[in-house]
PDB file of C-alpha atoms in Angstrom:
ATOM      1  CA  UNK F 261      18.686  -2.083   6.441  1.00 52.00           C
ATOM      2  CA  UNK F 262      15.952   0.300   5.087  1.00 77.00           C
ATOM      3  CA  UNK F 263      15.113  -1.642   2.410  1.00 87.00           C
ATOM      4  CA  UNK F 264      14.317  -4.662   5.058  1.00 92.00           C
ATOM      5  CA  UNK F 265      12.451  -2.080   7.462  1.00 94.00           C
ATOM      6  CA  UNK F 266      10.267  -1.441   4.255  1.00 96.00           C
ATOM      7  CA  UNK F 267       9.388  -5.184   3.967  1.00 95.00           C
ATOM      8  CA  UNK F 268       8.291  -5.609   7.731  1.00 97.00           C
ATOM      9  CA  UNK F 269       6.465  -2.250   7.955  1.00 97.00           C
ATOM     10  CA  UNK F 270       4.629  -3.496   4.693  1.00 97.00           C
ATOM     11  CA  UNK F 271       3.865  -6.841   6.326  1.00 96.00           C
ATOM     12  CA  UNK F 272       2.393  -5.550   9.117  1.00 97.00           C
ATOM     13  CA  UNK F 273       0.342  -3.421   6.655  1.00 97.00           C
ATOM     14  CA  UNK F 274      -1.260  -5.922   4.794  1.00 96.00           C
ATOM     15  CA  UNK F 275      -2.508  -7.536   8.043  1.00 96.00           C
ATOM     16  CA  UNK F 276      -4.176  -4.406   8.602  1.00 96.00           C
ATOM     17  CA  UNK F 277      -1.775  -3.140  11.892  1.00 97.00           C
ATOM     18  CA  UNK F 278      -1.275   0.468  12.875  1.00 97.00           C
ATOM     19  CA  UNK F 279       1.984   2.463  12.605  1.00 97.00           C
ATOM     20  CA  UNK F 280       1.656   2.150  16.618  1.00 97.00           C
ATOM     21  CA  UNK F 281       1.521  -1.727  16.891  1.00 98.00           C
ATOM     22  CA  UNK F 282       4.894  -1.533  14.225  1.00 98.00           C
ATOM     23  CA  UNK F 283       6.740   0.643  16.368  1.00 98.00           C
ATOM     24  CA  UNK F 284       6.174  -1.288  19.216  1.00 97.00           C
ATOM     25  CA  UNK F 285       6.887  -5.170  18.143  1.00 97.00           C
ATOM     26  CA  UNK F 286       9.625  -4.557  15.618  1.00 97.00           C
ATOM     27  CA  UNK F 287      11.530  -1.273  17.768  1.00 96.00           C
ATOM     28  CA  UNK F 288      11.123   0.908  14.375  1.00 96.00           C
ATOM     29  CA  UNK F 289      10.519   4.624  15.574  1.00 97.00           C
ATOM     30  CA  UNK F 290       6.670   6.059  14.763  1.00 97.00           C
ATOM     31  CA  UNK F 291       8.517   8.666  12.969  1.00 97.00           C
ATOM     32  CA  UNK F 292      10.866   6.239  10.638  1.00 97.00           C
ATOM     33  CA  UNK F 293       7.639   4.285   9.919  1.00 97.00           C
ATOM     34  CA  UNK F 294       5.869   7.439   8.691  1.00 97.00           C
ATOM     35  CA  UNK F 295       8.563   8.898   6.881  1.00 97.00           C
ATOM     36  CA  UNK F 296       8.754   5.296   5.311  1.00 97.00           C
ATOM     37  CA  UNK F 297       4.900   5.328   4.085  1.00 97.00           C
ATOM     38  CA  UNK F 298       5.051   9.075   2.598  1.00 97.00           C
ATOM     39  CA  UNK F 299       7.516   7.499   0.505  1.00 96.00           C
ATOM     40  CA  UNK F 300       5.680   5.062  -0.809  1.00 97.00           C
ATOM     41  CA  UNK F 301       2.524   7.485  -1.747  1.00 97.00           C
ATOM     42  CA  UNK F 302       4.717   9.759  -3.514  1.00 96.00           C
ATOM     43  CA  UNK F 303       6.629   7.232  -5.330  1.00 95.00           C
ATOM     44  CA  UNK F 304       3.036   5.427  -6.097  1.00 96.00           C
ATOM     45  CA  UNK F 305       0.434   8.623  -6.791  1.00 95.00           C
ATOM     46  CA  UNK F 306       1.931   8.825 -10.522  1.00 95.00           C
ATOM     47  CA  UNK F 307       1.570   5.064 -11.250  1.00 94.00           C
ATOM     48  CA  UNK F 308      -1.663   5.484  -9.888  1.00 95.00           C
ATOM     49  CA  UNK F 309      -3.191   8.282 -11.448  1.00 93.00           C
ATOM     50  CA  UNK F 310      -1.999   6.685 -14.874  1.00 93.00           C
ATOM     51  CA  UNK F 311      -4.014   3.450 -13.866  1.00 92.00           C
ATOM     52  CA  UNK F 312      -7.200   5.381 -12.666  1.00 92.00           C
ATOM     53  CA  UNK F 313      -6.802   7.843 -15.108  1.00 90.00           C
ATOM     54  CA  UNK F 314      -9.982   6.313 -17.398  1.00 85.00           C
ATOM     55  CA  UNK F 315     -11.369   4.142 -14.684  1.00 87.00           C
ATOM     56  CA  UNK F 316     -14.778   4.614 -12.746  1.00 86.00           C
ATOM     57  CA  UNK F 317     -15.206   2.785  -9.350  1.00 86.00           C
ATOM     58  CA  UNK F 318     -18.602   1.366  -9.583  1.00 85.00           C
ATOM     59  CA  UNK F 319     -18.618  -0.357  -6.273  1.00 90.00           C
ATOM     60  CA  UNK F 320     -17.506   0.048  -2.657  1.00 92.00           C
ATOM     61  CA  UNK F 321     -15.260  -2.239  -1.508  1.00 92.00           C
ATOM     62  CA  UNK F 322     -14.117  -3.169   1.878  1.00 92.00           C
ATOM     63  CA  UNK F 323     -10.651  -3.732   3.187  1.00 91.00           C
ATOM     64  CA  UNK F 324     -11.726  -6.985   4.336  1.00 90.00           C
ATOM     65  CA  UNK F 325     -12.673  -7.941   0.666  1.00 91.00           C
ATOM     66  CA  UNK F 326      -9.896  -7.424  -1.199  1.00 94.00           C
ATOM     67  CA  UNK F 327      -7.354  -8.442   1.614  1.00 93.00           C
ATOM     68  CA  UNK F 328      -6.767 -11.773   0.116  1.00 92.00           C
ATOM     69  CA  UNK F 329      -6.445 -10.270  -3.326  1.00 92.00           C
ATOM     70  CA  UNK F 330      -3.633  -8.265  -3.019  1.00 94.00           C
ATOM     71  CA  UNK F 331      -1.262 -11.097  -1.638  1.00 90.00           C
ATOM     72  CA  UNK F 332      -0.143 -11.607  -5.139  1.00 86.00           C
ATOM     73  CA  UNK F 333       1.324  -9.638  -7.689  1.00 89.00           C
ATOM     74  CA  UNK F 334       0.751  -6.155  -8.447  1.00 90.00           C
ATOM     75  CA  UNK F 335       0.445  -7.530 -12.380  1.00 88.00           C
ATOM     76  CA  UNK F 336      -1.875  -9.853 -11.525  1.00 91.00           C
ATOM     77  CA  UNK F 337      -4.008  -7.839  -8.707  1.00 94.00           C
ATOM     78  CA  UNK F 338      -3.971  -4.652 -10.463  1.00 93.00           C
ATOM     79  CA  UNK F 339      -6.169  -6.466 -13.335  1.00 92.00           C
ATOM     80  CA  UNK F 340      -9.099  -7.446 -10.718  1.00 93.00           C
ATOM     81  CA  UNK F 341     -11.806  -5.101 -10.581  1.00 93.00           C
ATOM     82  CA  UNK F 342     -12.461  -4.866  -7.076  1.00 94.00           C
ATOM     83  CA  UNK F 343      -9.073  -4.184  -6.114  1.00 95.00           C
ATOM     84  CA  UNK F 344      -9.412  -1.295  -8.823  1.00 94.00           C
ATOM     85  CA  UNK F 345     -12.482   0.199  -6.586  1.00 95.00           C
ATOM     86  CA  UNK F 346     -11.107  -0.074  -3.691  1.00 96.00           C
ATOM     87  CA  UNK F 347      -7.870   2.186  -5.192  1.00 95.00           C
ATOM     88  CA  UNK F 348     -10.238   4.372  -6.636  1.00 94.00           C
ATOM     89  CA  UNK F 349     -12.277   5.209  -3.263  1.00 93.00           C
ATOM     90  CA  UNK F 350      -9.055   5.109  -0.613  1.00 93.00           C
ATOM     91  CA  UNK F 351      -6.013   6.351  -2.243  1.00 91.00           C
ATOM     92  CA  UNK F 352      -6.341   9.912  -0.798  1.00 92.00           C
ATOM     93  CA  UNK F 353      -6.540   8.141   2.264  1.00 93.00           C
ATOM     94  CA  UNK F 354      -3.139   8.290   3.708  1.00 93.00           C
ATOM     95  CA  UNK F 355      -3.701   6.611   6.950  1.00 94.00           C
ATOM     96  CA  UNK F 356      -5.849   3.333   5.107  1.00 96.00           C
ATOM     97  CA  UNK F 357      -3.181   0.118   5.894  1.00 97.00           C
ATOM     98  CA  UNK F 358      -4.555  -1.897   3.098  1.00 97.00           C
ATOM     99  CA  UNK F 359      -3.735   0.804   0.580  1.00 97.00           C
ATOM    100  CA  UNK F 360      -0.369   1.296   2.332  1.00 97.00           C
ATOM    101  CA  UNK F 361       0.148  -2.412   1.215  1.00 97.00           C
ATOM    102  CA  UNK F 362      -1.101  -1.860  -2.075  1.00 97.00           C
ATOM    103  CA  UNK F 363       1.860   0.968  -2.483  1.00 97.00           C
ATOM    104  CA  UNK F 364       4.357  -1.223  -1.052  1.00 97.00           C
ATOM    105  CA  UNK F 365       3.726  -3.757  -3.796  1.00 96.00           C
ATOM    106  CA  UNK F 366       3.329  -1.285  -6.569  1.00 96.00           C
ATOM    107  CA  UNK F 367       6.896   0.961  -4.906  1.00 95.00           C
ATOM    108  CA  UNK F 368       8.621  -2.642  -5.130  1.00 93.00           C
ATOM    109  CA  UNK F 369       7.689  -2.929  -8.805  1.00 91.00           C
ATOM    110  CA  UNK F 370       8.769   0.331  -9.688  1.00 88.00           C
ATOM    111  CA  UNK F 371      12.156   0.255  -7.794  1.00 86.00           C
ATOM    112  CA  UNK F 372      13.147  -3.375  -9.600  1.00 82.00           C
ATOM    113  CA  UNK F 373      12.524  -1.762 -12.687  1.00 77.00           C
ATOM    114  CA  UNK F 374      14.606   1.080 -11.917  1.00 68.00           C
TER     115      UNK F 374
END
């Protein structure tokens, strides 16, 4: 069951809705939610920092922009340059949705593998 709680928190994510609007339409607890989301940043940060570790944002991109680009695959969206930026500016941003999905996608990867 956790692993489908995961998929409709991350859902809700990438349409850009608050931990409050999840807990209310899908009868997830704030708290579960959370705890759910802290997961995925600690799983993610390494993965990250390897990606960003030689990479300077040059732009500032808007959650609005790159919300159609990370629908895809983390393999194919983690190549786009924009996307890059926008991980660059908000991933110490633990309360940004789009980056939430962004984690999601990336956790997913990394858990298959595993």
């Amino acid at each position: 069951m956790a692993r489908k709680d995961e998929e409709i928190i991350a859902s809700f994510r990438c349409k850009n809705k608050p931990v409050k609007y999840i807990a209310k339409n899908t009868g997830i607890k704030r708290e579960e939610i959370e705890k759910i989301i802290k997961r995925w940043i600690i799983e993610t940060d390494p993965y990250l920092d390897g990606i960003l570790k030689k990479y300077k944002s040059s732009k500032n991109v808007s959650g609005s922009d790159i919300a159609e680009l990370i629908q895809g695959d983390p393999n194919n969206f983690l190549q786009n340059e924009d996307v890059l930026d926008y991980i660059a500016r908000n991933r110490g941003n633990h309360h940004d949705r789009y980056m939430d999905c962004i984690r999601y996608k990336i956790y997913s990867c990394i858990i298959k593998k595993q």
